[in-house]
Structure formats: C-alpha cells, structure tokens
Amino acid sequence: MFKNILSNKLLKQSVVYDYKKLSSLYCCRTSLHDGKVLSSPRSFFGVEDFVDDDNSRPYTYQKQKKPKNLHKHVSFKQRTIAYMEPFTLDVFISKRFVSASLTHRVTCKQVAVAGTNSKDIKAVLKSRSDVPACLAVGRILAERAREADVYTASYTPRERDKFEGKIRAVVQSLIDNGIDVKVYLDR
C-alpha cells in the first residue's frame, strides 16, 4: 500500500521547473489504481462508427458501391469503349427549350454545349422548341465541337426517347455540319 501511494505521488508531482528549456517534454499525469489506468483510450471522434464494413479504412465518409457479383466477366468492349469513343452526345428536349452537349466520357467534362436558352440563339429564333430550333442547336453545337477539335461522337437515346422528330433533327444537323455521330439504337 505504501508503494502504491508513493508511486501515485511521484506521478502527480512530475513538474518541470524550466519550461523554456524543456518545452517539448510531455508529462504523464494519470493516476494509478492497482496498476490499471482509470481512463480508457478513445477514438478520435469518441465513437467507432466511422469504420467501413470490412474494417479496412477507418474514418472515411465515402463508401463505394460494391459489385453484386465479384467474379462477373467484363468484356473487352465494355472496358475499352470509353477510350475508343470518348465523346457522347446528350440531347434534352422539353416543351420550352432544346439543349444538347458533347461530353468526354473519361473526364466527364462538357466539351461543347448549345441550347435555345442562350442569348445568342434566343434572339434569332421564333420558337425555342420546334424543329428549326433543333436544327439551329445542332449547327451551333457542331461549330463549337470543331473549335474544340472534336469530330466524332456517339449517341444512345434514353429509354423514354424515340429516335425521331426533334432528336433526329439535332443529330442530323450535327452530321450535316461535319461531326460524325454513331447512333446506337439496339437495346
């Protein structure tokens, strides 16, 4: 018992007299009870909830989507299509306006954008959503794509879109103005 009290006093009396010379010295000031530390170690945030399911990356907030089938075969075409045909055409047509853009698949950056809501096209057109407006959007998008050195693109219509009417007018206008568009209709 006398040893315990003596060691307890020694730990609490760890005083540094010259603070300027020994400023980097760390003094341990925990109290001991039967050789055990009373305070338990805690994590940085005080909780252990920030560990991933497989305990591999502590304190990360982003969880990547895990594939359902780890051994699923991915074909060569699926792995290389983003690099072989890097630019995709996206066409959006609503009741009020038409917009189209060319996007780089790998970097996800828009290379060229044209729409009937922009000031330069809005002033010239009578209507912002008819077929002549679609042809104008295709022509301006082709000019901007050529400025960015893009001469080929691929287009896959959305599930709800049919490749006819206004969408076909935008794509045909791009083709007529020198952009080679490869259209994928098979599903």
Coordinates of N, CA, C and O in Angstrom, one line a residue:
M1 N 0.8 -1.2 0.0 CA 0.0 0.0 0.0 C 0.9 1.3 0.0 O 0.6 2.2 -0.7
F2 N 1.9 1.2 0.8 CA 2.8 2.4 0.9 C 3.5 2.6 -0.5 O 3.7 3.8 -0.9
K3 N 3.8 1.5 -1.2 CA 4.4 1.7 -2.5 C 3.4 2.3 -3.5 O 3.8 3.1 -4.3
N4 N 2.2 1.9 -3.4 CA 1.2 2.5 -4.3 C 1.0 4.0 -4.1 O 0.9 4.7 -5.0
I5 N 1.0 4.4 -2.9 CA 0.8 5.8 -2.6 C 2.1 6.6 -3.0 O 2.0 7.7 -3.6
L6 N 3.2 6.0 -2.8 CA 4.5 6.7 -3.2 C 4.5 6.8 -4.7 O 4.9 7.9 -5.2
S7 N 4.2 5.8 -5.5 CA 4.2 5.9 -6.9 C 3.2 6.8 -7.5 O 3.4 7.5 -8.4
N8 N 2.0 6.9 -6.8 CA 1.0 7.8 -7.2 C 1.4 9.2 -7.0 O 1.2 10.1 -7.8
K9 N 2.1 9.5 -5.9 CA 2.6 10.9 -5.6 C 3.7 11.2 -6.6 O 3.8 12.4 -7.1
L10 N 4.5 10.3 -7.0 CA 5.6 10.6 -7.9 C 5.0 10.9 -9.3 O 5.5 11.8 -10.0
L11 N 4.0 10.2 -9.7 CA 3.4 10.5 -11.0 C 2.7 11.9 -11.0 O 2.8 12.6 -12.0
K12 N 2.0 12.2 -9.9 CA 1.4 13.5 -9.9 C 2.3 14.7 -9.7 O 2.0 15.8 -10.0
Q13 N 3.5 14.4 -9.2 CA 4.5 15.5 -9.0 C 5.4 15.7 -10.1 O 6.5 16.3 -10.0
S14 N 5.1 15.2 -11.3 CA 6.0 15.4 -12.4 C 5.9 16.8 -12.9 O 5.1 17.2 -13.8
V15 N 6.7 17.6 -12.3 CA 6.7 19.1 -12.6 C 8.0 19.4 -13.3 O 9.1 19.0 -12.9
V16 N 7.9 20.2 -14.3 CA 9.1 20.7 -15.0 C 9.4 22.1 -14.5 O 8.5 23.0 -14.6
Y17 N 10.6 22.4 -14.0 CA 10.9 23.7 -13.5 C 11.3 24.7 -14.5 O 10.9 25.9 -14.4
D18 N 12.0 24.3 -15.5 CA 12.4 25.3 -16.5 C 11.6 25.0 -17.8 O 11.9 24.2 -18.6
Y19 N 10.5 25.7 -18.0 CA 9.6 25.5 -19.1 C 10.2 25.9 -20.5 O 9.9 25.3 -21.5
K20 N 11.1 26.9 -20.5 CA 11.7 27.3 -21.8 C 12.6 26.3 -22.3 O 12.7 26.1 -23.5
K21 N 13.4 25.7 -21.5 CA 14.4 24.7 -22.0 C 13.8 23.4 -22.4 O 14.1 22.7 -23.3
L22 N 12.8 23.0 -21.6 CA 12.2 21.7 -21.8 C 10.7 21.8 -22.3 O 9.8 21.2 -21.7
S23 N 10.4 22.7 -23.2 CA 9.1 22.9 -23.7 C 8.5 21.7 -24.4 O 7.3 21.6 -24.4
S24 N 9.3 20.9 -25.0 CA 8.8 19.7 -25.7 C 8.6 18.5 -24.9 O 8.2 17.4 -25.4
L25 N 8.9 18.6 -23.6 CA 8.8 17.4 -22.7 C 7.3 17.2 -22.3 O 6.6 18.1 -21.9
Y26 N 6.9 16.0 -22.5 CA 5.5 15.6 -22.2 C 5.4 15.0 -20.8 O 6.2 14.1 -20.5
C27 N 4.6 15.4 -19.9 CA 4.5 14.9 -18.6 C 3.2 14.0 -18.4 O 2.1 14.5 -18.7
C28 N 3.4 12.8 -18.1 CA 2.2 11.9 -17.9 C 1.6 12.1 -16.5 O 2.3 12.0 -15.5
R29 N 0.3 12.5 -16.4 CA -0.3 12.8 -15.1 C -1.5 11.9 -14.9 O -2.6 12.4 -14.7
T30 N -1.4 10.6 -15.1 CA -2.6 9.7 -14.9 C -2.4 9.1 -13.5 O -1.3 8.9 -13.0
S31 N -3.5 8.9 -12.9 CA -3.5 8.2 -11.5 C -3.7 6.7 -11.7 O -4.4 6.3 -12.6
L32 N -3.0 6.0 -10.9 CA -3.0 4.5 -11.0 C -3.8 3.9 -9.9 O -3.8 4.4 -8.7
H33 N -4.5 2.9 -10.2 CA -5.2 2.2 -9.1 C -5.0 0.7 -9.3 O -5.4 0.1 -10.3
D34 N -4.2 0.1 -8.5 CA -3.8 -1.3 -8.6 C -3.1 -1.7 -9.9 O -3.4 -2.7 -10.6
G35 N -2.4 -0.7 -10.4 CA -1.6 -1.0 -11.7 C -2.4 -0.8 -12.9 O -2.0 -1.1 -14.0
K36 N -3.7 -0.3 -12.9 CA -4.5 -0.2 -14.0 C -4.8 1.3 -14.3 O -5.0 2.1 -13.3
V37 N -4.9 1.7 -15.5 CA -5.2 3.1 -15.8 C -6.7 3.3 -15.7 O -7.5 2.5 -16.3
L38 N -7.1 4.3 -15.1 CA -8.6 4.5 -14.9 C -9.3 5.0 -16.2 O -10.4 4.7 -16.4
S39 N -8.6 5.8 -17.0 CA -9.2 6.3 -18.2 C -9.0 5.3 -19.3 O -7.8 4.9 -19.5
S40 N -10.0 5.0 -20.1 CA -9.8 4.1 -21.2 C -9.5 4.9 -22.5 O -10.0 6.1 -22.7
P41 N -8.7 4.3 -23.4 CA -8.4 5.1 -24.7 C -9.7 5.2 -25.5 O -10.5 4.3 -25.6
R42 N -9.8 6.3 -26.2 CA -11.0 6.6 -27.0 C -10.5 6.9 -28.4 O -9.4 7.3 -28.7
S43 N -11.4 6.7 -29.4 CA -11.1 7.0 -30.8 C -11.0 8.5 -30.9 O -11.4 9.3 -30.1
F44 N -10.7 9.0 -32.1 CA -10.5 10.4 -32.4 C -11.9 11.1 -32.2 O -12.0 12.2 -31.7
F45 N -13.0 10.5 -32.8 CA -14.3 11.2 -32.7 C -15.1 10.8 -31.5 O -16.2 11.3 -31.2
G46 N -14.5 9.8 -30.7 CA -15.3 9.4 -29.5 C -16.2 8.2 -29.8 O -16.8 7.6 -28.9
V47 N -16.4 7.8 -31.0 CA -17.2 6.7 -31.4 C -16.5 5.9 -32.4 O -15.6 6.4 -33.1
E48 N -16.8 4.6 -32.6 CA -16.2 3.8 -33.5 C -17.0 3.5 -34.8 O -16.9 2.6 -35.5
D49 N -18.0 4.5 -35.1 CA -18.9 4.3 -36.2 C -18.3 4.6 -37.5 O -18.9 4.3 -38.6
F50 N -17.1 5.2 -37.6 CA -16.6 5.6 -38.8 C -15.7 4.6 -39.5 O -14.8 5.0 -40.2
V51 N -15.9 3.4 -39.2 CA -15.1 2.3 -39.8 C -15.9 1.6 -40.8 O -17.1 1.3 -40.6
D52 N -15.4 1.3 -42.0 CA -16.1 0.6 -43.0 C -16.5 -0.8 -42.6 O -16.1 -1.3 -41.6
D53 N -17.3 -1.5 -43.4 CA -17.8 -2.8 -43.1 C -16.7 -3.8 -42.9 O -16.8 -4.7 -42.0
D54 N -15.7 -3.7 -43.7 CA -14.6 -4.7 -43.6 C -13.4 -4.2 -42.8 O -12.4 -4.8 -42.8
N55 N -13.7 -3.1 -42.0 CA -12.7 -2.6 -41.1 C -11.4 -2.2 -41.8 O -10.3 -2.2 -41.1
S56 N -11.4 -1.9 -43.0 CA -10.2 -1.6 -43.7 C -9.8 -0.1 -43.7 O -8.6 0.2 -43.6
R57 N -10.8 0.8 -43.8 CA -10.5 2.2 -43.9 C -11.2 2.9 -42.7 O -12.3 3.2 -42.8
P58 N -10.5 3.2 -41.6 CA -11.2 3.9 -40.6 C -11.3 5.4 -40.9 O -10.5 6.0 -41.7
Y59 N -12.4 6.0 -40.4 CA -12.7 7.4 -40.6 C -12.8 7.9 -42.0 O -12.4 9.0 -42.4
T60 N -13.5 7.1 -42.9 CA -13.8 7.6 -44.2 C -15.3 7.8 -44.3 O -16.0 7.0 -43.7
Y61 N -15.7 8.7 -45.0 CA -17.1 9.0 -45.2 C -17.6 8.5 -46.5 O -18.8 8.2 -46.6
Q62 N -16.8 8.3 -47.5 CA -17.3 7.8 -48.8 C -17.2 6.3 -48.8 O -16.2 5.7 -48.5
K63 N -18.4 5.8 -49.2 CA -18.4 4.3 -49.4 C -18.7 4.1 -50.9 O -19.6 4.6 -51.5
Q64 N -17.8 3.3 -51.5 CA -18.0 3.0 -52.9 C -19.0 1.8 -53.0 O -19.1 1.0 -52.1
K65 N -19.8 1.8 -54.1 CA -20.7 0.8 -54.3 C -20.0 -0.5 -54.6 O -19.2 -0.6 -55.5
K66 N -20.3 -1.5 -53.8 CA -19.7 -2.8 -54.0 C -20.5 -3.6 -55.1 O -21.7 -3.6 -55.1
P67 N -19.8 -4.2 -56.0 CA -20.5 -5.0 -57.0 C -21.2 -6.2 -56.4 O -20.7 -6.8 -55.5
K68 N -22.3 -6.6 -57.0 CA -23.1 -7.7 -56.5 C -22.3 -9.0 -56.8 O -22.3 -9.9 -56.0
N69 N -21.8 -9.1 -58.0 CA -21.1 -10.3 -58.4 C -19.6 -10.0 -58.6 O -19.3 -9.3 -59.6
L70 N -18.7 -10.4 -57.8 CA -17.3 -10.0 -57.9 C -16.6 -10.7 -59.0 O -15.6 -10.2 -59.5
H71 N -17.1 -11.9 -59.4 CA -16.5 -12.7 -60.5 C -17.1 -12.5 -61.8 O -17.0 -13.3 -62.7
K72 N -17.9 -11.5 -62.0 CA -18.6 -11.2 -63.3 C -17.6 -10.9 -64.4 O -16.7 -10.0 -64.1
H73 N -17.8 -11.5 -65.5 CA -16.9 -11.2 -66.6 C -17.3 -9.9 -67.3 O -18.4 -9.6 -67.6
V74 N -16.3 -9.0 -67.5 CA -16.4 -7.8 -68.2 C -15.7 -7.9 -69.5 O -14.5 -8.2 -69.5
S75 N -16.4 -7.7 -70.6 CA -15.8 -7.9 -71.9 C -14.8 -6.8 -72.2 O -14.8 -5.7 -71.6
F76 N -14.0 -7.1 -73.2 CA -13.0 -6.1 -73.7 C -13.7 -4.8 -74.2 O -13.2 -3.7 -74.0
K77 N -14.8 -5.0 -74.9 CA -15.5 -3.8 -75.4 C -16.1 -3.0 -74.3 O -16.0 -1.7 -74.4
Q78 N -16.6 -3.6 -73.3 CA -17.1 -2.8 -72.1 C -16.0 -2.0 -71.4 O -16.2 -0.9 -70.9
R79 N -14.8 -2.6 -71.4 CA -13.7 -1.9 -70.7 C -13.1 -0.8 -71.6 O -12.5 0.1 -71.0
T80 N -13.1 -0.9 -72.9 CA -12.4 0.0 -73.7 C -13.3 1.0 -74.5 O -12.7 1.9 -75.1
I81 N -14.6 0.8 -74.4 CA -15.5 1.7 -75.3 C -15.3 3.2 -74.9 O -15.4 4.1 -75.7
A82 N -15.1 3.5 -73.6 CA -15.0 4.8 -73.2 C -13.7 5.5 -73.7 O -13.7 6.7 -73.9
Y83 N -12.7 4.7 -74.0 CA -11.5 5.3 -74.6 C -11.5 5.3 -76.1 O -10.9 6.1 -76.8
M84 N -12.2 4.3 -76.7 CA -12.3 4.2 -78.2 C -13.2 5.3 -78.8 O -13.0 5.8 -79.8
E85 N -14.4 5.5 -78.1 CA -15.3 6.5 -78.5 C -15.5 7.5 -77.3 O -16.5 7.3 -76.5
P86 N -14.6 8.4 -77.1 CA -14.6 9.2 -75.8 C -15.7 10.2 -75.7 O -16.0 10.6 -74.6
F87 N -16.3 10.6 -76.8 CA -17.3 11.7 -76.7 C -18.7 11.2 -76.9 O -19.0 10.5 -77.8
T88 N -19.6 11.7 -76.0 CA -21.0 11.3 -76.2 C -21.9 12.5 -76.3 O -21.6 13.6 -75.8
L89 N -22.9 12.3 -77.1 CA -23.9 13.4 -77.3 C -25.1 13.2 -76.4 O -25.6 12.1 -76.2
D90 N -25.5 14.3 -75.8 CA -26.7 14.3 -74.9 C -27.6 15.3 -75.4 O -27.3 16.5 -75.5
V91 N -28.9 14.9 -75.7 CA -29.9 15.8 -76.2 C -31.0 15.9 -75.2 O -31.5 14.8 -74.8
F92 N -31.5 17.1 -74.9 CA -32.6 17.2 -74.0 C -33.6 18.1 -74.6 O -33.3 19.3 -75.0
I93 N -34.8 17.7 -74.8 CA -35.9 18.5 -75.4 C -37.1 18.5 -74.4 O -37.6 17.5 -74.0
S94 N -37.5 19.8 -74.1 CA -38.6 20.0 -73.3 C -39.7 20.8 -74.1 O -39.4 21.1 -75.2
K95 N -40.8 21.1 -73.4 CA -41.8 21.9 -74.1 C -41.3 23.3 -74.4 O -41.8 24.0 -75.3
R96 N -40.4 23.8 -73.6 CA -39.9 25.2 -73.7 C -38.6 25.4 -74.5 O -38.4 26.5 -75.0
F97 N -37.7 24.4 -74.4 CA -36.4 24.7 -75.0 C -35.7 23.4 -75.4 O -36.2 22.3 -75.0
V98 N -34.6 23.5 -76.1 CA -33.8 22.4 -76.6 C -32.4 22.6 -76.2 O -31.9 23.7 -76.4
S99 N -31.7 21.6 -75.7 CA -30.3 21.7 -75.4 C -29.6 20.5 -75.7 O -30.2 19.4 -75.7
A100 N -28.3 20.6 -76.1 CA -27.5 19.5 -76.5 C -26.1 19.7 -76.0 O -25.6 20.9 -76.0
S101 N -25.3 18.7 -75.7 CA -24.0 18.8 -75.3 C -23.1 17.6 -75.7 O -23.6 16.5 -75.8
L102 N -21.8 17.9 -75.9 CA -20.9 16.8 -76.1 C -20.0 16.7 -74.8 O -19.4 17.6 -74.4
T103 N -20.0 15.4 -74.3 CA -19.3 15.2 -73.0 C -18.2 14.2 -73.2 O -18.4 13.2 -73.9
H104 N -17.0 14.4 -72.6 CA -16.0 13.4 -72.6 C -16.3 12.4 -71.6 O -16.5 12.7 -70.4
R105 N -16.3 11.1 -72.0 CA -16.7 10.0 -71.1 C -15.7 9.8 -69.9 O -16.2 9.5 -68.8
V106 N -14.4 9.9 -70.2 CA -13.5 9.5 -69.1 C -13.4 10.6 -68.1 O -13.4 10.4 -66.9
T107 N -13.3 11.9 -68.6 CA -13.1 13.0 -67.6 C -14.4 13.6 -67.2 O -14.4 14.4 -66.3
C108 N -15.5 13.3 -67.9 CA -16.9 13.8 -67.6 C -17.0 15.3 -67.7 O -17.7 15.9 -67.0
K109 N -16.2 15.9 -68.6 CA -16.2 17.3 -68.8 C -17.0 17.6 -70.1 O -16.8 16.9 -71.1
Q110 N -17.8 18.6 -70.1 CA -18.5 19.0 -71.3 C -17.6 19.8 -72.2 O -17.0 20.8 -71.8
V111 N -17.5 19.3 -73.5 CA -16.6 19.9 -74.4 C -17.3 21.1 -75.2 O -16.7 22.1 -75.4
A112 N -18.6 20.8 -75.6 CA -19.3 21.8 -76.3 C -20.8 21.7 -75.8 O -21.3 20.6 -75.6
V113 N -21.4 22.9 -75.7 CA -22.8 23.0 -75.3 C -23.5 24.0 -76.1 O -23.0 25.0 -76.5
A114 N -24.8 23.7 -76.5 CA -25.6 24.6 -77.2 C -27.0 24.4 -76.8 O -27.5 23.2 -76.5
G115 N -27.8 25.5 -76.7 CA -29.2 25.4 -76.3 C -29.9 26.6 -76.7 O -29.4 27.6 -77.0
T116 N -31.3 26.5 -76.8 CA -32.1 27.6 -77.2 C -32.3 28.6 -76.1 O -32.9 29.6 -76.3
N117 N -31.9 28.3 -74.9 CA -32.0 29.3 -73.8 C -30.9 30.3 -73.8 O -30.9 31.3 -73.1
S118 N -29.8 30.1 -74.6 CA -28.7 31.0 -74.6 C -29.1 32.3 -75.4 O -29.9 32.3 -76.2
K119 N -28.5 33.4 -75.0 CA -28.9 34.7 -75.5 C -28.7 34.8 -77.1 O -29.5 35.4 -77.7
D120 N -27.6 34.3 -77.6 CA -27.3 34.4 -79.0 C -28.3 33.7 -79.9 O -28.7 34.1 -81.0
I121 N -28.8 32.5 -79.4 CA -29.8 31.8 -80.2 C -31.2 32.3 -79.9 O -32.1 32.3 -80.8
K122 N -31.5 32.7 -78.7 CA -32.8 33.1 -78.3 C -33.4 34.2 -79.1 O -34.5 34.3 -79.5
A123 N -32.5 35.2 -79.5 CA -32.9 36.4 -80.2 C -33.3 36.1 -81.7 O -34.1 36.7 -82.3
V124 N -32.6 35.0 -82.2 CA -32.8 34.7 -83.7 C -34.1 33.9 -83.9 O -34.7 34.1 -84.9
L125 N -34.4 33.0 -83.0 CA -35.5 32.0 -83.3 C -36.9 32.6 -82.9 O -37.0 33.4 -82.0
K126 N -37.9 32.1 -83.7 CA -39.2 32.4 -83.4 C -39.7 31.6 -82.2 O -40.3 32.1 -81.3
S127 N -39.5 30.3 -82.3 CA -39.9 29.4 -81.2 C -38.6 28.6 -80.7 O -37.7 28.4 -81.5
R128 N -38.6 28.3 -79.4 CA -37.4 27.7 -78.9 C -37.5 26.2 -78.8 O -36.5 25.5 -78.3
S129 N -38.6 25.6 -79.3 CA -38.7 24.1 -79.2 C -39.2 23.4 -80.4 O -39.5 22.3 -80.4
D130 N -39.2 24.1 -81.5 CA -39.7 23.4 -82.8 C -38.5 22.9 -83.5 O -37.3 22.9 -83.1
V131 N -38.7 22.3 -84.7 CA -37.7 21.6 -85.5 C -36.6 22.6 -86.0 O -35.4 22.2 -85.9
P132 N -37.0 23.8 -86.5 CA -35.9 24.7 -86.9 C -35.0 25.1 -85.7 O -33.8 25.3 -85.9
A133 N -35.5 25.1 -84.5 CA -34.7 25.4 -83.3 C -33.7 24.2 -83.1 O -32.6 24.4 -82.7
C134 N -34.2 23.0 -83.3 CA -33.3 21.8 -83.1 C -32.2 21.8 -84.2 O -31.1 21.5 -83.9
L135 N -32.6 22.2 -85.4 CA -31.5 22.3 -86.4 C -30.5 23.4 -86.1 O -29.3 23.2 -86.3
A136 N -30.9 24.5 -85.6 CA -30.0 25.5 -85.2 C -29.1 25.1 -84.0 O -27.9 25.4 -84.0
V137 N -29.7 24.4 -83.1 CA -28.9 23.9 -81.9 C -27.8 22.9 -82.4 O -26.6 22.9 -82.0
G138 N -28.2 22.0 -83.4 CA -27.2 21.1 -83.9 C -26.1 21.8 -84.7 O -24.9 21.4 -84.6
R139 N -26.5 22.8 -85.5 CA -25.5 23.5 -86.2 C -24.5 24.3 -85.3 O -23.2 24.2 -85.5
I140 N -25.0 24.9 -84.3 CA -24.1 25.7 -83.4 C -23.2 24.7 -82.5 O -22.1 25.0 -82.3
L141 N -23.8 23.6 -82.1 CA -23.0 22.6 -81.4 C -21.9 22.0 -82.2 O -20.8 21.8 -81.8
A142 N -22.2 21.8 -83.5 CA -21.1 21.3 -84.4 C -20.0 22.3 -84.6 O -18.8 21.9 -84.6
E143 N -20.3 23.6 -84.7 CA -19.3 24.6 -84.8 C -18.4 24.7 -83.5 O -17.2 24.7 -83.6
R144 N -19.1 24.6 -82.3 CA -18.3 24.6 -81.1 C -17.5 23.4 -80.9 O -16.4 23.4 -80.3
A145 N -18.0 22.2 -81.4 CA -17.3 21.0 -81.3 C -16.0 21.0 -82.1 O -14.9 20.5 -81.7
R146 N -16.1 21.6 -83.3 CA -15.0 21.7 -84.2 C -13.9 22.6 -83.6 O -12.7 22.4 -83.8
E147 N -14.4 23.6 -82.9 CA -13.4 24.5 -82.3 C -12.6 23.8 -81.2 O -11.5 24.1 -80.9
A148 N -13.3 22.8 -80.6 CA -12.6 22.0 -79.5 C -12.0 20.8 -80.1 O -11.6 19.9 -79.3
D149 N -11.8 20.7 -81.4 CA -11.2 19.5 -82.0 C -11.9 18.2 -81.8 O -11.2 17.2 -81.6
V150 N -13.2 18.2 -81.8 CA -14.0 17.0 -81.6 C -14.7 16.8 -83.0 O -15.5 17.7 -83.4
Y151 N -14.5 15.6 -83.6 CA -15.1 15.4 -84.9 C -15.9 14.1 -84.9 O -16.6 13.8 -85.9
T152 N -15.9 13.3 -83.8 CA -16.7 12.1 -83.7 C -17.4 12.1 -82.3 O -16.9 12.6 -81.4
A153 N -18.6 11.5 -82.3 CA -19.3 11.3 -81.1 C -20.2 10.1 -81.2 O -20.5 9.6 -82.3
S154 N -20.7 9.6 -80.1 CA -21.6 8.5 -80.1 C -22.9 9.0 -79.4 O -22.8 9.8 -78.4
Y155 N -24.0 8.5 -79.8 CA -25.3 8.9 -79.2 C -26.2 7.6 -78.9 O -26.4 6.8 -79.8
T156 N -26.6 7.5 -77.7 CA -27.6 6.4 -77.4 C -28.8 7.1 -76.8 O -28.7 7.8 -75.8
P157 N -30.0 7.0 -77.4 CA -31.1 7.7 -76.9 C -31.5 7.1 -75.5 O -31.3 5.9 -75.2
R158 N -32.1 7.9 -74.7 CA -32.6 7.5 -73.4 C -33.8 6.5 -73.6 O -34.3 6.4 -74.7
E159 N -34.1 5.8 -72.6 CA -35.2 4.7 -72.7 C -36.5 5.3 -73.1 O -37.3 4.7 -73.9
R160 N -36.8 6.5 -72.6 CA -38.1 7.1 -72.9 C -38.1 7.8 -74.3 O -39.2 8.2 -74.7
D161 N -37.0 8.1 -74.9 CA -36.9 8.8 -76.1 C -36.9 7.9 -77.3 O -36.3 6.8 -77.3
K162 N -37.6 8.3 -78.3 CA -37.6 7.6 -79.6 C -36.7 8.4 -80.5 O -36.7 9.7 -80.5
F163 N -36.0 7.7 -81.4 CA -35.1 8.4 -82.3 C -35.8 8.9 -83.6 O -35.8 8.3 -84.6
E164 N -36.6 9.9 -83.4 CA -37.4 10.5 -84.5 C -37.7 12.0 -84.1 O -37.6 12.4 -83.0
G165 N -38.2 12.7 -85.1 CA -38.6 14.1 -84.9 C -37.5 15.0 -84.5 O -36.5 15.1 -85.2
K166 N -37.7 15.7 -83.3 CA -36.7 16.7 -82.9 C -35.3 16.2 -82.6 O -34.3 16.8 -82.9
I167 N -35.3 15.0 -81.9 CA -34.0 14.4 -81.6 C -33.2 14.0 -82.9 O -32.0 14.3 -83.0
R168 N -34.0 13.5 -83.8 CA -33.3 13.1 -85.1 C -32.9 14.4 -85.8 O -31.8 14.3 -86.5
A169 N -33.6 15.5 -85.7 CA -33.2 16.7 -86.3 C -31.9 17.2 -85.8 O -31.0 17.7 -86.5
V170 N -31.7 17.1 -84.4 CA -30.4 17.6 -83.8 C -29.3 16.8 -84.3 O -28.2 17.3 -84.7
V171 N -29.5 15.4 -84.3 CA -28.4 14.5 -84.7 C -28.1 14.7 -86.2 O -26.9 14.7 -86.6
Q172 N -29.1 14.8 -87.0 CA -28.9 15.0 -88.4 C -28.2 16.3 -88.7 O -27.3 16.4 -89.6
S173 N -28.5 17.4 -88.0 CA -27.9 18.7 -88.2 C -26.4 18.6 -87.8 O -25.5 19.2 -88.5
L174 N -26.1 17.8 -86.8 CA -24.7 17.6 -86.4 C -23.9 16.9 -87.5 O -22.8 17.2 -87.9
I175 N -24.5 15.8 -88.1 CA -23.9 15.1 -89.1 C -23.7 15.9 -90.4 O -22.7 15.9 -91.0
D176 N -24.7 16.8 -90.7 CA -24.6 17.6 -91.9 C -23.5 18.7 -91.7 O -23.0 19.2 -92.7
N177 N -23.2 19.1 -90.5 CA -22.2 20.1 -90.3 C -20.8 19.5 -89.9 O -20.0 20.2 -89.4
G178 N -20.6 18.3 -90.2 CA -19.2 17.7 -90.2 C -18.9 16.9 -88.9 O -17.7 16.6 -88.8
I179 N -19.8 16.6 -88.1 CA -19.5 15.8 -86.9 C -20.0 14.4 -87.2 O -21.2 14.2 -87.5
D180 N -19.1 13.4 -87.1 CA -19.5 12.0 -87.3 C -20.2 11.4 -86.0 O -19.5 11.3 -85.0
V181 N -21.5 11.2 -86.1 CA -22.2 10.7 -84.9 C -22.6 9.3 -85.2 O -23.2 8.9 -86.1
K182 N -22.2 8.4 -84.2 CA -22.5 7.0 -84.3 C -23.7 6.8 -83.4 O -23.6 7.0 -82.2
V183 N -24.8 6.3 -83.9 CA -26.1 6.2 -83.2 C -26.3 4.7 -82.8 O -26.2 3.9 -83.7
Y184 N -26.4 4.4 -81.5 CA -26.7 3.1 -81.0 C -28.2 3.0 -80.6 O -28.6 3.6 -79.7
L185 N -28.9 2.2 -81.4 CA -30.4 2.0 -81.2 C -30.7 0.7 -80.6 O -31.8 0.5 -80.1
D186 N -29.8 -0.3 -80.6 CA -30.1 -1.6 -80.1 C -30.1 -1.6 -78.6 O -29.3 -1.1 -77.9
R187 N -31.1 -2.3 -78.1 CA -31.3 -2.5 -76.7 C -31.6 -3.9 -76.4 O -32.3 -4.6 -77.0

